[in-house]
Amino acid sequence: MVSEKVVENILDETGLDKEELEEKVNEKMEEFSGLVSEEGALHLVAKEEGVEISEASDKDLDIDNIVPEMRNVNLKARVTNILDANTFTRDDGDEGKVQNIVLGDNTGTIRVTLWDEQTEIAEKIDEGDAIEIQNAYTVEDDRENAELRLGDESQVKMADDDEVPEVESPGTSETQEADLREVKSEGASYRIKGMVVNVYTSNPFYNRCPECGTSVREDDDGDFTCEDHGEVKAPDKALAVSAVIDDGTANMRAVFFRDLARELLEIGEEVEEEGDTSAVEEAAESALGKELELEGRTRYNDYFGRLEIIANEVKNVDAKQELEDLLEIMEA
Ligand SMILES: [Zn+2]
């Protein structure tokens, strides 16, 4: 809901009339291809016009109304994901620590970055907890999403469980059809369509425990150990390939495991069983330029600092057939 007071305030301070403001807000919403709500767009316009919107300080915001470069952000949300902490060395040689958590409400998700002693917060909460954050601020991440940060004035506390609706776990959330430039949420299901423009084939196989199927680690002596089953003499080979998919609006890395990787590369099970790397390389060559439709879940790749999609369904799209179908419809 866009508050009238906020609108009046912007009109007063900018000298714009209502129509002009409305046009700017609509332009903003278009610029973000419908990903920003009206209130979010209004905040962005206000920011561009140099107007401080202070009203946000006393009310909780829905996540889809939180945009980059906001101050005094308050929200109540569920913890949907707690990622591993990473340590790094600062320029001055001190060790730093950074950890991300993801919060969700019925309108979307947002990443919260915790630095150094703030990471203790992540130790005190569990996924599914209802929490309340006051006086946080946002920055823009590398995908132009708002990322929440905590300052000296910020407060984080457990919220009353009744006050915060349950958020559907990512496992049950609906799959949305999207252009790649619209793929921005983490842990969400998308159906995308695009062309394979690159396939990475270095180390396409990993080793699995034959008993439980989890990946096993190789030590310096070349021995494999499963956490549950101890030493594994003859691990199974399993295929994992990542590819870059481009749909003309953006490109994105997609990861394919096992049968999905075989589907992508159109190779048989024996290639996987034998761990035949050269067959994989050859198949990767011929997969280039292929049209795919895939469904998958996004995850944030901390190592590369970007979102990628883990395929859980792959379909080869016959571009020629599609064209013929289209012509048929047009002629009919
Ligand atoms: Zn095992």
mmCIF file of C-alpha atoms and ligand atoms in Angstrom, residues 208-214 216 226-230 232, ligand 1:
data_model
loop_
_atom_site.group_PDB
_atom_site.id
_atom_site.type_symbol
_atom_site.label_atom_id
_atom_site.label_comp_id
_atom_site.label_asym_id
_atom_site.label_seq_id
_atom_site.Cartn_x
_atom_site.Cartn_y
_atom_site.Cartn_z
ATOM 1 C CA ARG A 208 29.835 -41.871 -4.558
ATOM 2 C CA CYS A 209 29.545 -44.421 -1.800
ATOM 3 C CA PRO A 210 27.880 -47.513 -3.379
ATOM 4 C CA GLU A 211 25.896 -48.100 -0.182
ATOM 5 C CA CYS A 212 24.317 -44.699 0.458
ATOM 6 C CA GLY A 213 25.060 -42.714 -2.671
ATOM 7 C CA THR A 214 26.579 -39.702 -0.936
ATOM 8 C CA VAL A 216 32.940 -39.579 -0.871
ATOM 9 C CA CYS A 226 32.196 -42.233 3.412
ATOM 10 C CA GLU A 227 31.179 -40.458 6.603
ATOM 11 C CA ASP A 228 28.727 -43.234 7.416
ATOM 12 C CA HIS A 229 30.324 -46.296 5.852
ATOM 13 C CA GLY A 230 34.041 -45.754 6.358
ATOM 14 C CA VAL A 232 35.052 -47.196 0.233
HETATM 15 ZN ZN ZN B 1 27.972 -44.453 2.552
#
